Coordinates of C-alpha atoms in Angstrom, one line a residue:
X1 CA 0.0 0.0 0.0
X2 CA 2.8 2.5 0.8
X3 CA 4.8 1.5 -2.5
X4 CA 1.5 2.3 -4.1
X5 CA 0.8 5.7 -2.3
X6 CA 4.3 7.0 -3.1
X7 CA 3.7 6.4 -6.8
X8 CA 1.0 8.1 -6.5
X9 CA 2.1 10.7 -4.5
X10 CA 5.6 10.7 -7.7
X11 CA 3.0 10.8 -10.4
X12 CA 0.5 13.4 -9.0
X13 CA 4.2 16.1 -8.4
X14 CA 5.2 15.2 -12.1
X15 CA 2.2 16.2 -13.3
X16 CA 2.4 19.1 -10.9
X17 CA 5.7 20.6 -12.5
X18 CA 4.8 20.0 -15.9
X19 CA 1.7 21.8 -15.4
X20 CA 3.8 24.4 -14.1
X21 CA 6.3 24.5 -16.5
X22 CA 3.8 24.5 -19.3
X23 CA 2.3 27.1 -17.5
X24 CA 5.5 29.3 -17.4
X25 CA 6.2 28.6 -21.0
X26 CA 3.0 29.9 -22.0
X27 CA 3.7 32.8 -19.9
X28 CA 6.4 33.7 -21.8
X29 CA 5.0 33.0 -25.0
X30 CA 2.4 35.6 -24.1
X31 CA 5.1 38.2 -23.0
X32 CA 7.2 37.5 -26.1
X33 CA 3.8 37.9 -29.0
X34 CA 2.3 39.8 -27.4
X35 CA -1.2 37.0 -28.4
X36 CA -2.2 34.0 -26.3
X37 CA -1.7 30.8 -26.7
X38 CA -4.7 30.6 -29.6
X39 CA -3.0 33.5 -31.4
X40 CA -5.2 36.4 -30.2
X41 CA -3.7 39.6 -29.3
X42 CA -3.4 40.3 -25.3
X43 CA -4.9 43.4 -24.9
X44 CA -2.9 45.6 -23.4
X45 CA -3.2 48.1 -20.6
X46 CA -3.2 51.7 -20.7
X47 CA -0.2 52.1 -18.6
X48 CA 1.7 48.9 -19.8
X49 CA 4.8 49.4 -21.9
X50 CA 5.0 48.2 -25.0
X51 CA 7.9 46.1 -26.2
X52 CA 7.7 46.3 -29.6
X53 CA 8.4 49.8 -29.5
X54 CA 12.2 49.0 -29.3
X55 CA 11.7 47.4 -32.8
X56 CA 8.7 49.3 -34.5
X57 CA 9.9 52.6 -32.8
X58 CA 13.6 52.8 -34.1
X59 CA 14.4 55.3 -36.5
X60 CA 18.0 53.7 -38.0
X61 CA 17.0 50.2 -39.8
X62 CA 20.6 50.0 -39.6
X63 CA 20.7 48.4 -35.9
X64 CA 17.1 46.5 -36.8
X65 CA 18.6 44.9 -39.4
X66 CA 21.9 43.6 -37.6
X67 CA 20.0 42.5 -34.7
X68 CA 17.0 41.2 -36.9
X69 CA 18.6 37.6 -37.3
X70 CA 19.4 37.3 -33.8
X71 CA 15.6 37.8 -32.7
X72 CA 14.6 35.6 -35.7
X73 CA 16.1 32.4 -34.3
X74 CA 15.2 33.2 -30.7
X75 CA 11.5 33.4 -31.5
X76 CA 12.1 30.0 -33.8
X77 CA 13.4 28.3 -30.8
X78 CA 10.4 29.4 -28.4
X79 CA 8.4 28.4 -31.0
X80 CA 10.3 24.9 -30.9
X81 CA 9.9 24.9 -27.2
X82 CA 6.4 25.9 -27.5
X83 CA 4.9 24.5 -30.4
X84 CA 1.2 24.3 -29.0
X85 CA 1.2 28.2 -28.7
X86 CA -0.1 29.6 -31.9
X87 CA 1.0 33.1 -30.5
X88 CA 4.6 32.3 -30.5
X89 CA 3.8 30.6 -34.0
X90 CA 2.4 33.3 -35.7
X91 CA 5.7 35.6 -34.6
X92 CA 8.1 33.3 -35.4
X93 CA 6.5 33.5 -39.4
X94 CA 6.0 36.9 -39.3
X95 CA 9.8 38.0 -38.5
X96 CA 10.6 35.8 -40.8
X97 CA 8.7 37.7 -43.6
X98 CA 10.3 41.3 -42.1
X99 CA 13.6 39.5 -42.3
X100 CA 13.2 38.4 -46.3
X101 CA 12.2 42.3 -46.2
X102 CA 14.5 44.4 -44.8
X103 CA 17.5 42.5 -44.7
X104 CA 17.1 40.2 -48.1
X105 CA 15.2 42.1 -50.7
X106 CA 15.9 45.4 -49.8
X107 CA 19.3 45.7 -50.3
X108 CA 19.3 43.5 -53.1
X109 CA 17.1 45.8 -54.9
X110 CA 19.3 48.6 -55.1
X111 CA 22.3 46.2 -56.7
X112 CA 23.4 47.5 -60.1
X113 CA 22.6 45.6 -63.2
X114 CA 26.2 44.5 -63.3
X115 CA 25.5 42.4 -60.5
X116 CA 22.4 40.6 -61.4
X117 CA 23.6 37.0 -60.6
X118 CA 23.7 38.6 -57.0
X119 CA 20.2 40.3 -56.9
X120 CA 18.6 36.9 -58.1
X121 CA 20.1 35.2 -55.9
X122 CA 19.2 37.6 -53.0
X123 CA 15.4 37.4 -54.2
X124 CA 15.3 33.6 -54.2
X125 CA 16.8 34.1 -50.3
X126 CA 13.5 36.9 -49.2
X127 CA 11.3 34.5 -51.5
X128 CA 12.5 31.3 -49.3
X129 CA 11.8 33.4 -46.1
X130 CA 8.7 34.4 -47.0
X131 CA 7.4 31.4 -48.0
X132 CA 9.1 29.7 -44.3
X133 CA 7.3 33.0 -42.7
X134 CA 3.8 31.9 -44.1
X135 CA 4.6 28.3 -43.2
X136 CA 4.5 29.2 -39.7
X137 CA 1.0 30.9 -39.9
X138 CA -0.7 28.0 -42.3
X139 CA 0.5 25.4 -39.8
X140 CA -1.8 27.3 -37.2
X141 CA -4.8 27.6 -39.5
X142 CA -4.5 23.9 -40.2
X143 CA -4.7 23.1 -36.6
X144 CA -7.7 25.4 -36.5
X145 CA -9.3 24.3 -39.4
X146 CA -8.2 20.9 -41.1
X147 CA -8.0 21.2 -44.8
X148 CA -7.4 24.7 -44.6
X149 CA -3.8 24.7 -46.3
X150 CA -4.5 22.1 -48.5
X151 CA -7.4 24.4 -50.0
X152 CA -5.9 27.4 -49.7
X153 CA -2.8 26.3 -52.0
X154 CA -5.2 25.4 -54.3
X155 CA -7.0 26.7 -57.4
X156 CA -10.6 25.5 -55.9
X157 CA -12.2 28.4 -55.4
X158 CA -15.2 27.4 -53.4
X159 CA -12.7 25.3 -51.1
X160 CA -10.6 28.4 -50.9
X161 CA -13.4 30.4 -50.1
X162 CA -14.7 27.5 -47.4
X163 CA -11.3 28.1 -46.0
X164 CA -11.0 31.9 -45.6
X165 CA -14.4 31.9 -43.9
X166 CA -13.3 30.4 -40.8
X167 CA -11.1 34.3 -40.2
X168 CA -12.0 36.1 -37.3
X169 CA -10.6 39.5 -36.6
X170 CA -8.2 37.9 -34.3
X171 CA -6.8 36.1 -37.1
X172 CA -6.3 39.5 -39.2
X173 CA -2.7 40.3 -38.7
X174 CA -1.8 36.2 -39.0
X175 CA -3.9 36.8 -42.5
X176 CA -2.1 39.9 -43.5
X177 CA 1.4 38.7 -43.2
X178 CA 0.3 35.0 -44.4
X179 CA -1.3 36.6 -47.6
X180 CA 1.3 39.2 -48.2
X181 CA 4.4 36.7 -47.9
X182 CA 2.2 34.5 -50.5
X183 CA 2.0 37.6 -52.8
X184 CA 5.2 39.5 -52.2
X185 CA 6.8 35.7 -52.9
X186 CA 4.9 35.4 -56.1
X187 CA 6.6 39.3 -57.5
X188 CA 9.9 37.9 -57.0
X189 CA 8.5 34.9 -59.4
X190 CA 6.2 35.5 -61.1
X191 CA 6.9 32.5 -63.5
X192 CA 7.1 29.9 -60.5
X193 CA 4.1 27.4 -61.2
X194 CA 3.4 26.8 -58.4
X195 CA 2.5 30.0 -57.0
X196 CA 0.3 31.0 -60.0
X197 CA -2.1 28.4 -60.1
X198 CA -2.6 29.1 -55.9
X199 CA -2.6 33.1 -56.4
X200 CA -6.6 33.0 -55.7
X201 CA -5.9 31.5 -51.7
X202 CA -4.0 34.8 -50.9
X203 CA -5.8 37.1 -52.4
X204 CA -8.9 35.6 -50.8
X205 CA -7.4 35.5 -47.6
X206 CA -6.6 39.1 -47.6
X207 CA -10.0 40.5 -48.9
X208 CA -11.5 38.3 -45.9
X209 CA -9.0 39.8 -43.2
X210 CA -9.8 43.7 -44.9
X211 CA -13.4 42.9 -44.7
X212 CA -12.9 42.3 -40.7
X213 CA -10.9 45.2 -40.1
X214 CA -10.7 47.7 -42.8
X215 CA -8.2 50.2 -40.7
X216 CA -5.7 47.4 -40.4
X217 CA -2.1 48.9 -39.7
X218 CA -3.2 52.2 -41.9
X219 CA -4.7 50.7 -44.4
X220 CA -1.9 48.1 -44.8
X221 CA -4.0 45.2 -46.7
X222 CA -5.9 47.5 -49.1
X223 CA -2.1 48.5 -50.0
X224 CA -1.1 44.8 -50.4
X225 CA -4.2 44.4 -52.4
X226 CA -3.4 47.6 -54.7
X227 CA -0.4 46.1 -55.6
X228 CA -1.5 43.0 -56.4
X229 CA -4.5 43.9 -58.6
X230 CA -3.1 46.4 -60.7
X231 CA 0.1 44.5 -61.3
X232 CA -1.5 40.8 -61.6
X233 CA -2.5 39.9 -65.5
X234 CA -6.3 39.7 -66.0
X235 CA -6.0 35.9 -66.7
X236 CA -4.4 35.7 -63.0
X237 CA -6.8 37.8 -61.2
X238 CA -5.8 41.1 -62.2
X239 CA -7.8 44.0 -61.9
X240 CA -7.2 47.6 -62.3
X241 CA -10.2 49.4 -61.5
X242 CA -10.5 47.1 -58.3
X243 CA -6.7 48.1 -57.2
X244 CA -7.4 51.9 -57.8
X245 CA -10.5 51.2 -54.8
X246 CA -8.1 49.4 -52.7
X247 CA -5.7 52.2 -53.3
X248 CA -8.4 54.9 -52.1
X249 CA -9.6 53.1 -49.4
X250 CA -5.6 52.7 -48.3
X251 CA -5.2 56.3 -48.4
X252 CA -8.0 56.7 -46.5
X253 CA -7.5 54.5 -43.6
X254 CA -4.2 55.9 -43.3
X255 CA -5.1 59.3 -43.5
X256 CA -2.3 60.0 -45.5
X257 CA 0.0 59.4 -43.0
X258 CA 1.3 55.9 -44.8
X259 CA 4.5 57.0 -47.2
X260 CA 4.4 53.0 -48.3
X261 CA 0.5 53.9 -50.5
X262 CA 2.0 57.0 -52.0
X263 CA 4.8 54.9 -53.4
X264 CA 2.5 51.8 -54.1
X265 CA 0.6 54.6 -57.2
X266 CA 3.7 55.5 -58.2
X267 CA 5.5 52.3 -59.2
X268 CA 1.7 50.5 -59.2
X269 CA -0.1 53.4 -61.6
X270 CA 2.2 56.1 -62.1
X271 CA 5.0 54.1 -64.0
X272 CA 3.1 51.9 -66.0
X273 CA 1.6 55.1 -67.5
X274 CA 4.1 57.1 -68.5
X275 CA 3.1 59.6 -65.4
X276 CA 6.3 61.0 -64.5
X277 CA 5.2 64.2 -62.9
X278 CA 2.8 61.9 -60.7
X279 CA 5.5 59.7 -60.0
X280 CA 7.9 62.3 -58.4
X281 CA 4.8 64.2 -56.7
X282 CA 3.7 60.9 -54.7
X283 CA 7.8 60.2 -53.7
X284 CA 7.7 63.5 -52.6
X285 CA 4.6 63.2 -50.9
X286 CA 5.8 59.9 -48.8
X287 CA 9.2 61.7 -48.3
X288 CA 7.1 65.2 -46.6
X289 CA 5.6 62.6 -44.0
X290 CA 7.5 63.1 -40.5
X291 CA 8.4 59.4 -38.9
X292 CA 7.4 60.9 -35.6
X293 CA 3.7 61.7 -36.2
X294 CA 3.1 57.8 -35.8
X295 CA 6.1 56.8 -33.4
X296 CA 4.5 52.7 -33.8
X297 CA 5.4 52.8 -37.5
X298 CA 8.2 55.1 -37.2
X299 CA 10.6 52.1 -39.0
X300 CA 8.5 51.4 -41.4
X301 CA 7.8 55.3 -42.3
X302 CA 12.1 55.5 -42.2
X303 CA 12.2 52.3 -44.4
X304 CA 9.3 53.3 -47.1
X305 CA 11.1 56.6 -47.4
X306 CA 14.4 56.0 -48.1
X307 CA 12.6 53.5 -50.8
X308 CA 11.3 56.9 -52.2
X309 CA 14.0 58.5 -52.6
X310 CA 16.1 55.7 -54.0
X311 CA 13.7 56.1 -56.9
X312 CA 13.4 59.5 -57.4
X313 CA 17.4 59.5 -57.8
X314 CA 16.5 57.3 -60.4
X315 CA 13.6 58.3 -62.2
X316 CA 15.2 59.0 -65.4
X317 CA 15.4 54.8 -65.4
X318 CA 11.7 54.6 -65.6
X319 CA 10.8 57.5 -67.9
X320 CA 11.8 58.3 -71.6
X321 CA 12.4 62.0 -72.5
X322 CA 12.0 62.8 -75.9

């Protein structure tokens, strides 16, 4: 009886500390998101710092982009630790796709022709980020939802349709960075098979996340979705008039405080038409915002802008004079 009661008595503590460990681990897979463990966003309180000011708030991409890899792999191995805690999940894909960004495609884009090798080889790098980034995100929808990668990879459009219905507007951000990794990886290829014949899953996914919450990050999505629709061919689910709407309705949720929607008409409607006078007036228009109006996006203000004036230094690449 007391060999029994002692293992027992061993079996009820080992279930005691891995209930507490697993509670601690979750802890700080709340504290590191910034979502619980089902991916929703901790609200936060009036008076509670918030960490991702460091990141969000910095205005030299310089030291982001050093440190970048570093907090990368430290959110991959919490995620490791901590695979049950879509939070940490979600993170882990989308520094993965600001990685491909700012420290992968960015730079290579401003490589001279001379070294094209490079810059392909640099996009194929951001491409296989993004594409790990999104990973990250569909591997917590399919636990929600099962079949909901398999249909959103697809060219079903009722299943993808099915799939993107699940979204709630906890699950916009996860949807924006998902969808945009999806489309931003697609630009870089935009021969690869593979990606065109599943171009309709994120697409869908980011109308359905813009439908839940149209003010996203300043009108972030509708800026994705400008992009996209005025770029994509007809055949591929292009659609001009419908990017010009998602560029108004990007202008408007930000206010026209975004510098990134000024510079998505210029390269997205300005060049394609020959408008060279609306090209440099939007540029100049991103480059008049001040970073400090909206200290939360003050990188991304810093990063979009020295975007516009890298090509207004070279607008006469775009334009013919005659």
């Amino acid at each position: 009886m007391k060999k029994f009661l002692k293992a027992v008595f061993a079996a009820l503590l080992a279930m005691s500390l891995f209930s507490c460990k697993s509670m601690i681990a979750n802890k700080l897979g709340d504290a590191a998101s910034g979502s619980d463990k089902k991916g929703a966003a901790i609200p936060k309180k009036a008076d509670s710092p918030d960490m991702m000011m460091a990141f969000m708030g910095e205005k030299d991409p310089q030291i982001i982009a050093e440190v970048l890899p570093v907090i990368v792999k430290m959110y991959e191995i919490l995620a490791l630790q901590n695979p049950s805690h879509q939070g940490l999940q979600i993170m882990a894909g989308q520094l993965n796709v600001m990685y491909g960004n700012l420290c992968v495609q960015t730079p290579a884009e401003s490589l001279p022709v001379a070294e094209l090798e490079k810059q392909v080889s640099e996009f194929n790098r951001a491409k296989y980020h993004y594409l790990k980034g999104r990973q990250y995100i569909l591997d917590v929808f399919e636990s929600r939802w099962p079949g909901f990668e398999k249909a959103f990879l697809s060219s079903d459009e009722e299943a993808v349709k099915e799939a993107v219905s699940h979204l709630t507007k906890d699950d916009v951000n996860a949807a924006y960075w998902a969808g945009g990794a999806s489309l931003i990886a697609w630009s870089l290829d935009p021969l690869d098979v593979d990606a065109l014949s599943s171009i309709q899953g994120p697409v869908a996914l980011l109308e359905k996340a813009v439908s839940l919450d149209p003010n996203y990050s300043n009108g972030a999505i509708w800026d994705a979705l400008c992009q996209f629709y005025t770029a994509a061919p007809v055949d591929f689910g292009g659609d001009y008039e419908r990017g010009l709407e998602c560029y108004e309705k990007a202008l408007k949720a930000s206010g026209g405080k975004a510098p990134g929607i000024y510079i998505t008409y210029a390269q997205s409607v300005c060049k394609p038409s020959g408008d060279r006078d609306g090209f440099i007036e939007n540029l100049n228009k991103a480059l008049a915002i001040n970073p400090d109006d909206d200290p939360k996006n003050r990188l991304m203000c810093v990063l979009n802008q020295q975007k516009a004036q890298c090509l207004l230094d070279h607008v006469d690449d775009y334009f013919v004079v005659w």
